[in-house]
């Protein structure tokens, strides 16, 4: 029986969703194969939380915990932290230093994909199309006219390093830009402002399944709101259609681009890439390396359509990380 630490929580606005994801992993891990431990990672504490919600401190020196006088070490870490420090490379680097296998990609890939600007810059030479972008760092002068000349209206203002649609605004007029920038800066000190892409939005899960890079059935997203915001993602204000209503040719095309990005970046574990298809050309928005694992989340939906149960999905991630 392997001891598996399921890390959840984190330091960002996404911590509540991460706790739900982590608990879904905990509930679906094969109890005949694994001893599962829920580990909450917060700025103020790292703790193991038992079945009675009693907390035991984690020793950060070797990522162990003392229970009933015995020190428990972990054979593998299942990473379910959305946002920092689980999705931006910090936890990956920590576990690599400790030589503890973990289910996510390596620290460099995590840091790169978490930064939308850098990710898209790296992928662009491989022919992967993106929206027109304008970047701001906190403290930069804000030239509204210059931004609009570059990206046009409407446009999207996003934190460069954040997920779950926190801090994103769709801007339709020049007068709305300053407020949108202010909202985005509450989540991150870097901002990406992108041109509006009017097309079909799809989400493509790519995973290593049983040693093979595997493209999962594609999800088409039809938001009831102005875009796929937090409410649309988590409060049911969207249609998520899997498999997407795409031609066979387009399904192959967008799947091949997502797979190419996964392999070019030497990814491991889960990924979920977002695209908008405009005039039969997929434009990549971002790649998530710790995608939501709640029952409402897209990747579990896609796995289910592919005939992969949550237990299989999670066990596969653990077994691959143990092999590596």
Tab-separated table of C-alpha atoms in Angstrom:
chain	number	residue	atom	x	y	z
A	1	UNK	CA	0.000	0.000	0.000
A	2	UNK	CA	1.482	3.288	-1.135
A	3	UNK	CA	1.079	6.426	0.973
A	4	UNK	CA	-0.352	9.169	-1.237
A	5	UNK	CA	-0.439	12.801	-0.116
A	6	UNK	CA	-3.194	14.746	-1.885
A	7	UNK	CA	-2.189	18.396	-1.684
A	8	UNK	CA	-4.957	20.974	-1.985
A	9	UNK	CA	-5.707	24.567	-1.072
A	10	UNK	CA	-2.991	27.001	-2.079
A	11	UNK	CA	-2.300	30.693	-1.755
A	12	UNK	CA	-4.597	32.139	-4.444
A	13	UNK	CA	-8.275	32.913	-4.955
A	14	UNK	CA	-8.664	29.412	-6.379
A	15	UNK	CA	-8.114	27.681	-3.018
A	16	UNK	CA	-11.805	26.839	-2.491
A	17	UNK	CA	-12.035	25.083	-5.853
A	18	UNK	CA	-8.774	23.283	-5.110
A	19	UNK	CA	-10.200	21.934	-1.841
A	20	UNK	CA	-13.165	20.528	-3.765
A	21	UNK	CA	-10.860	19.000	-6.406
A	22	UNK	CA	-8.635	17.459	-3.732
A	23	UNK	CA	-11.576	15.911	-1.943
A	24	UNK	CA	-12.876	14.423	-5.210
A	25	UNK	CA	-9.446	12.795	-5.669
A	26	UNK	CA	-9.525	11.566	-2.063
A	27	UNK	CA	-12.991	10.047	-2.487
A	28	UNK	CA	-12.137	8.302	-5.753
A	29	UNK	CA	-8.689	6.870	-5.046
A	30	UNK	CA	-8.655	3.071	-4.884
A	31	UNK	CA	-8.529	2.365	-1.132
A	32	UNK	CA	-7.243	-1.151	-1.851
A	33	UNK	CA	-4.127	0.267	-3.519
A	34	UNK	CA	-3.434	3.520	-1.680
A	35	UNK	CA	-3.422	5.060	1.764
A	36	UNK	CA	-4.699	8.542	0.931
A	37	UNK	CA	-3.917	11.588	3.087
A	38	UNK	CA	-5.535	15.007	2.630
A	39	UNK	CA	-2.880	17.703	2.982
A	40	UNK	CA	-3.956	21.351	3.170
A	41	UNK	CA	-1.349	23.814	1.920
A	42	UNK	CA	-1.912	27.409	3.043
A	43	UNK	CA	0.445	30.317	3.663
A	44	UNK	CA	-0.107	30.102	7.400
A	45	UNK	CA	-0.003	26.302	7.722
A	46	UNK	CA	0.710	22.986	6.004
A	47	UNK	CA	-1.360	20.295	7.721
A	48	UNK	CA	-2.648	16.756	7.346
A	49	UNK	CA	-6.419	16.720	7.933
A	50	UNK	CA	-7.844	13.427	9.196
A	51	UNK	CA	-11.385	12.038	8.869
A	52	UNK	CA	-12.486	14.029	11.941
A	53	UNK	CA	-10.978	17.251	10.554
A	54	UNK	CA	-8.220	17.172	13.167
A	55	UNK	CA	-5.058	18.827	11.849
A	56	UNK	CA	-1.487	17.561	12.178
A	57	UNK	CA	1.441	19.771	11.112
A	58	UNK	CA	3.552	18.771	8.124
A	59	UNK	CA	7.320	18.784	8.660
A	60	UNK	CA	8.532	20.861	5.697
A	61	UNK	CA	12.073	19.498	6.073
A	62	UNK	CA	11.071	16.180	4.526
A	63	UNK	CA	7.297	16.553	3.910
A	64	UNK	CA	6.330	14.045	6.599
A	65	UNK	CA	3.793	13.964	9.417
A	66	UNK	CA	3.839	12.350	12.860
A	67	UNK	CA	0.711	10.323	13.671
A	68	UNK	CA	0.337	8.337	16.906
A	69	UNK	CA	4.063	8.672	17.519
A	70	UNK	CA	4.987	7.304	14.085
A	71	UNK	CA	6.454	9.390	11.290
A	72	UNK	CA	4.611	8.912	8.010
A	73	UNK	CA	6.477	9.501	4.729
A	74	UNK	CA	4.771	9.694	1.360
A	75	UNK	CA	5.517	7.606	-1.725
A	76	UNK	CA	3.847	10.060	-4.082
A	77	UNK	CA	2.116	13.448	-4.047
A	78	UNK	CA	-1.109	13.995	-5.971
A	79	UNK	CA	-1.081	17.695	-6.809
A	80	UNK	CA	-4.586	19.241	-6.777
A	81	UNK	CA	-3.567	22.861	-6.055
A	82	UNK	CA	-4.886	25.328	-8.642
A	83	UNK	CA	-2.815	28.497	-8.810
A	84	UNK	CA	0.227	29.228	-6.668
A	85	UNK	CA	2.162	27.346	-5.242
A	86	UNK	CA	0.887	24.164	-6.904
A	87	UNK	CA	0.491	25.219	-10.518
A	88	UNK	CA	3.371	27.679	-10.925
A	89	UNK	CA	6.293	25.321	-10.253
A	90	UNK	CA	7.035	26.039	-6.585
A	91	UNK	CA	5.695	22.755	-5.183
A	92	UNK	CA	7.111	20.805	-8.138
A	93	UNK	CA	10.613	22.137	-7.440
A	94	UNK	CA	10.236	21.446	-3.710
A	95	UNK	CA	9.256	17.825	-4.306
A	96	UNK	CA	12.008	17.348	-6.863
A	97	UNK	CA	14.543	18.486	-4.252
A	98	UNK	CA	13.063	15.964	-1.811
A	99	UNK	CA	12.977	13.223	-4.505
A	100	UNK	CA	9.264	12.630	-3.920
A	101	UNK	CA	7.330	11.740	-7.105
A	102	UNK	CA	4.369	14.013	-7.886
A	103	UNK	CA	1.600	13.783	-10.455
A	104	UNK	CA	1.925	17.191	-12.172
A	105	UNK	CA	4.383	18.361	-14.811
A	106	UNK	CA	7.910	19.401	-13.862
A	107	UNK	CA	8.654	22.793	-12.287
A	108	UNK	CA	9.871	24.537	-15.465
A	109	UNK	CA	6.797	23.523	-17.473
A	110	UNK	CA	4.552	24.567	-14.586
A	111	UNK	CA	6.150	28.010	-14.337
A	112	UNK	CA	6.042	28.498	-18.100
A	113	UNK	CA	2.421	27.460	-18.635
A	114	UNK	CA	1.249	29.449	-15.606
A	115	UNK	CA	2.528	32.592	-17.325
A	116	UNK	CA	0.169	33.124	-20.273
A	117	UNK	CA	2.481	35.636	-21.964
A	118	UNK	CA	5.544	33.378	-21.844
A	119	UNK	CA	3.618	30.237	-22.819
A	120	UNK	CA	2.137	31.809	-25.944
A	121	UNK	CA	5.501	33.337	-26.872
A	122	UNK	CA	7.168	29.908	-26.718
A	123	UNK	CA	4.445	28.191	-28.758
A	124	UNK	CA	4.069	30.856	-31.461
A	125	UNK	CA	7.167	29.712	-33.452
A	126	UNK	CA	5.528	26.275	-33.755
A	127	UNK	CA	2.685	27.790	-35.764
A	128	UNK	CA	0.181	27.896	-32.923
A	129	UNK	CA	-2.026	30.937	-33.419
A	130	UNK	CA	-3.018	33.280	-30.558
A	131	UNK	CA	-4.959	36.494	-29.996
A	132	UNK	CA	-3.220	39.867	-30.453
A	133	UNK	CA	-1.855	40.814	-27.014
A	134	UNK	CA	-0.701	43.846	-25.045
A	135	UNK	CA	1.189	43.445	-21.745
A	136	UNK	CA	1.359	45.555	-18.609
A	137	UNK	CA	3.412	45.220	-15.451
A	138	UNK	CA	2.158	46.904	-12.289
A	139	UNK	CA	3.525	50.439	-12.214
A	140	UNK	CA	3.688	50.782	-16.018
A	141	UNK	CA	2.137	53.876	-17.562
A	142	UNK	CA	-1.310	53.042	-18.945
A	143	UNK	CA	-1.847	54.424	-22.447
A	144	UNK	CA	-5.492	53.690	-23.243
A	145	UNK	CA	-5.235	54.852	-26.862
A	146	UNK	CA	-2.152	52.707	-27.511
A	147	UNK	CA	-3.854	49.620	-26.026
A	148	UNK	CA	-6.944	50.072	-28.203
A	149	UNK	CA	-4.875	50.640	-31.357
A	150	UNK	CA	-3.039	47.344	-30.635
A	151	UNK	CA	-5.893	45.007	-29.595
A	152	UNK	CA	-9.087	46.794	-30.620
A	153	UNK	CA	-12.472	46.733	-28.930
A	154	UNK	CA	-13.997	44.726	-27.425
A	155	UNK	CA	-11.015	43.147	-25.661
A	156	UNK	CA	-10.256	41.012	-22.625
A	157	UNK	CA	-8.195	42.153	-19.645
A	158	UNK	CA	-6.712	39.229	-17.687
A	159	UNK	CA	-4.254	38.601	-14.885
A	160	UNK	CA	-1.238	37.037	-16.594
A	161	UNK	CA	-0.800	34.375	-13.888
A	162	UNK	CA	-4.186	33.332	-12.468
A	163	UNK	CA	-6.914	30.821	-13.179
A	164	UNK	CA	-10.606	30.038	-12.783
A	165	UNK	CA	-11.402	33.302	-14.601
A	166	UNK	CA	-10.613	35.379	-11.504
A	167	UNK	CA	-9.908	39.006	-12.367
A	168	UNK	CA	-10.967	38.780	-16.037
A	169	UNK	CA	-13.086	41.506	-17.641
A	170	UNK	CA	-14.532	41.903	-21.098
A	171	UNK	CA	-14.092	45.556	-22.071
A	172	UNK	CA	-16.385	47.106	-24.686
A	173	UNK	CA	-15.500	50.807	-24.397
A	174	UNK	CA	-12.324	52.781	-23.703
A	175	UNK	CA	-13.816	54.169	-20.490
A	176	UNK	CA	-14.089	50.634	-19.033
A	177	UNK	CA	-10.370	49.829	-19.427
A	178	UNK	CA	-8.986	51.513	-16.267
A	179	UNK	CA	-11.447	49.680	-13.982
A	180	UNK	CA	-10.767	46.338	-15.704
A	181	UNK	CA	-7.011	46.848	-15.280
A	182	UNK	CA	-7.541	47.633	-11.596
A	183	UNK	CA	-9.567	44.426	-11.141
A	184	UNK	CA	-6.894	42.320	-12.860
A	185	UNK	CA	-4.113	43.818	-10.709
A	186	UNK	CA	-5.916	42.517	-7.606
A	187	UNK	CA	-5.012	38.988	-8.772
A	188	UNK	CA	-1.559	39.522	-10.278
A	189	UNK	CA	1.108	42.172	-10.851
A	190	UNK	CA	1.228	41.339	-14.572
A	191	UNK	CA	-1.650	41.816	-17.011
A	192	UNK	CA	-2.360	40.531	-20.492
A	193	UNK	CA	-4.876	42.411	-22.651
A	194	UNK	CA	-6.105	40.391	-25.635
A	195	UNK	CA	-8.115	41.080	-28.752
A	196	UNK	CA	-11.629	39.660	-28.801
A	197	UNK	CA	-11.854	36.428	-30.786
A	198	UNK	CA	-15.372	35.826	-32.096
A	199	UNK	CA	-15.692	32.107	-32.606
A	200	UNK	CA	-16.328	28.702	-31.054
A	201	UNK	CA	-14.658	28.134	-27.677
A	202	UNK	CA	-13.375	24.641	-26.947
A	203	UNK	CA	-11.385	22.986	-24.192
A	204	UNK	CA	-9.006	20.135	-24.995
A	205	UNK	CA	-7.715	17.752	-22.342
A	206	UNK	CA	-4.394	16.072	-23.094
A	207	UNK	CA	-2.933	13.559	-20.666
A	208	UNK	CA	-0.351	10.823	-20.530
A	209	UNK	CA	-2.564	7.744	-20.244
A	210	UNK	CA	-0.818	4.415	-19.810
A	211	UNK	CA	2.364	5.850	-21.283
A	212	UNK	CA	0.751	7.422	-24.376
A	213	UNK	CA	-0.014	11.081	-25.041
A	214	UNK	CA	-3.805	10.983	-25.274
A	215	UNK	CA	-6.206	13.667	-26.497
A	216	UNK	CA	-9.498	13.394	-24.625
A	217	UNK	CA	-12.889	14.160	-26.228
A	218	UNK	CA	-13.130	17.914	-26.830
A	219	UNK	CA	-15.602	20.103	-24.936
A	220	UNK	CA	-17.463	22.972	-26.587
A	221	UNK	CA	-18.280	25.821	-24.216
A	222	UNK	CA	-21.399	27.916	-24.694
A	223	UNK	CA	-21.559	30.497	-21.905
A	224	UNK	CA	-24.811	32.101	-20.868
A	225	UNK	CA	-22.713	35.079	-19.802
A	226	UNK	CA	-20.580	37.412	-21.897
A	227	UNK	CA	-17.699	34.949	-21.689
A	228	UNK	CA	-16.647	31.778	-19.805
A	229	UNK	CA	-16.297	33.531	-16.444
A	230	UNK	CA	-16.289	32.132	-12.894
A	231	UNK	CA	-20.089	31.862	-12.728
A	232	UNK	CA	-20.210	30.094	-16.077
A	233	UNK	CA	-17.462	27.670	-15.005
A	234	UNK	CA	-18.638	26.774	-11.530
A	235	UNK	CA	-22.214	27.961	-11.041
A	236	UNK	CA	-23.807	26.238	-14.000
A	237	UNK	CA	-24.164	29.317	-16.204
A	238	UNK	CA	-22.859	27.594	-19.318
A	239	UNK	CA	-23.423	24.640	-21.590
A	240	UNK	CA	-20.494	22.267	-21.785
A	241	UNK	CA	-20.967	19.938	-24.721
A	242	UNK	CA	-18.720	16.867	-24.916
A	243	UNK	CA	-17.908	15.818	-27.571
A	244	UNK	CA	-17.895	19.268	-29.168
A	245	UNK	CA	-20.086	19.966	-32.188
A	246	UNK	CA	-17.138	20.151	-34.570
A	247	UNK	CA	-16.497	18.525	-37.927
A	248	UNK	CA	-14.246	15.478	-37.872
A	249	UNK	CA	-11.618	17.547	-39.653
A	250	UNK	CA	-11.712	20.360	-37.077
A	251	UNK	CA	-11.753	17.868	-34.191
A	252	UNK	CA	-8.564	16.344	-35.562
A	253	UNK	CA	-7.011	19.761	-36.194
A	254	UNK	CA	-7.530	21.284	-32.751
A	255	UNK	CA	-6.683	17.987	-31.042
A	256	UNK	CA	-3.418	17.776	-32.975
A	257	UNK	CA	-2.473	21.337	-31.967
A	258	UNK	CA	-3.174	20.625	-28.279
A	259	UNK	CA	-1.163	17.401	-28.466
A	260	UNK	CA	1.699	19.186	-30.213
A	261	UNK	CA	1.806	21.836	-27.488
A	262	UNK	CA	1.867	19.084	-24.822
A	263	UNK	CA	4.746	17.284	-26.522
A	264	UNK	CA	6.739	20.391	-27.514
A	265	UNK	CA	6.707	21.482	-23.866
A	266	UNK	CA	7.652	17.965	-22.660
A	267	UNK	CA	4.589	17.916	-20.435
A	268	UNK	CA	3.618	15.267	-17.905
A	269	UNK	CA	0.386	14.611	-16.074
A	270	UNK	CA	-2.814	16.476	-16.887
A	271	UNK	CA	-3.263	19.447	-19.180
A	272	UNK	CA	-6.307	21.303	-20.430
A	273	UNK	CA	-5.837	23.814	-23.231
A	274	UNK	CA	-8.388	26.454	-24.217
A	275	UNK	CA	-8.942	27.527	-27.823
A	276	UNK	CA	-11.257	29.771	-29.799
A	277	UNK	CA	-11.813	28.672	-33.379
A	278	UNK	CA	-12.079	31.647	-35.744
A	279	UNK	CA	-12.515	31.085	-39.523
A	280	UNK	CA	-11.487	27.430	-39.135
A	281	UNK	CA	-8.283	28.385	-37.308
A	282	UNK	CA	-7.850	27.394	-33.616
A	283	UNK	CA	-6.326	30.192	-31.524
A	284	UNK	CA	-4.820	29.113	-28.205
A	285	UNK	CA	-5.693	31.088	-25.069
A	286	UNK	CA	-3.880	29.170	-22.340
A	287	UNK	CA	-2.904	25.782	-20.919
A	288	UNK	CA	-3.868	24.640	-17.424
A	289	UNK	CA	-1.628	22.008	-15.834
A	290	UNK	CA	-3.698	21.465	-12.679
A	291	UNK	CA	-7.166	21.591	-14.232
A	292	UNK	CA	-10.261	21.372	-12.070
A	293	UNK	CA	-11.040	17.857	-10.863
A	294	UNK	CA	-14.481	18.545	-9.379
A	295	UNK	CA	-17.399	16.523	-10.700
A	296	UNK	CA	-18.445	19.634	-12.684
A	297	UNK	CA	-14.975	20.195	-14.141
A	298	UNK	CA	-14.191	19.749	-17.819
A	299	UNK	CA	-11.347	17.210	-17.676
A	300	UNK	CA	-13.334	14.644	-15.620
A	301	UNK	CA	-16.253	15.136	-18.031
A	302	UNK	CA	-13.949	14.462	-20.978
A	303	UNK	CA	-12.418	11.406	-19.328
A	304	UNK	CA	-15.894	9.982	-18.658
A	305	UNK	CA	-16.826	10.305	-22.354
A	306	UNK	CA	-13.561	8.505	-23.198
A	307	UNK	CA	-14.600	5.679	-20.858
A	308	UNK	CA	-12.017	6.533	-18.187
A	309	UNK	CA	-13.374	6.521	-14.633
A	310	UNK	CA	-12.127	8.991	-12.039
A	311	UNK	CA	-10.493	6.100	-10.159
A	312	UNK	CA	-8.626	5.086	-13.344
A	313	UNK	CA	-7.723	8.694	-14.184
A	314	UNK	CA	-6.219	9.322	-10.751
A	315	UNK	CA	-4.531	5.920	-10.415
A	316	UNK	CA	-2.935	6.344	-13.841
A	317	UNK	CA	-1.441	9.687	-12.803
A	318	UNK	CA	-0.004	8.166	-9.628
A	319	UNK	CA	1.403	5.067	-11.308
A	320	UNK	CA	3.092	7.089	-14.064
A	321	UNK	CA	4.699	9.416	-11.537
A	322	UNK	CA	5.965	6.427	-9.515
A	323	UNK	CA	7.503	4.931	-12.682
A	324	UNK	CA	9.341	8.152	-13.436
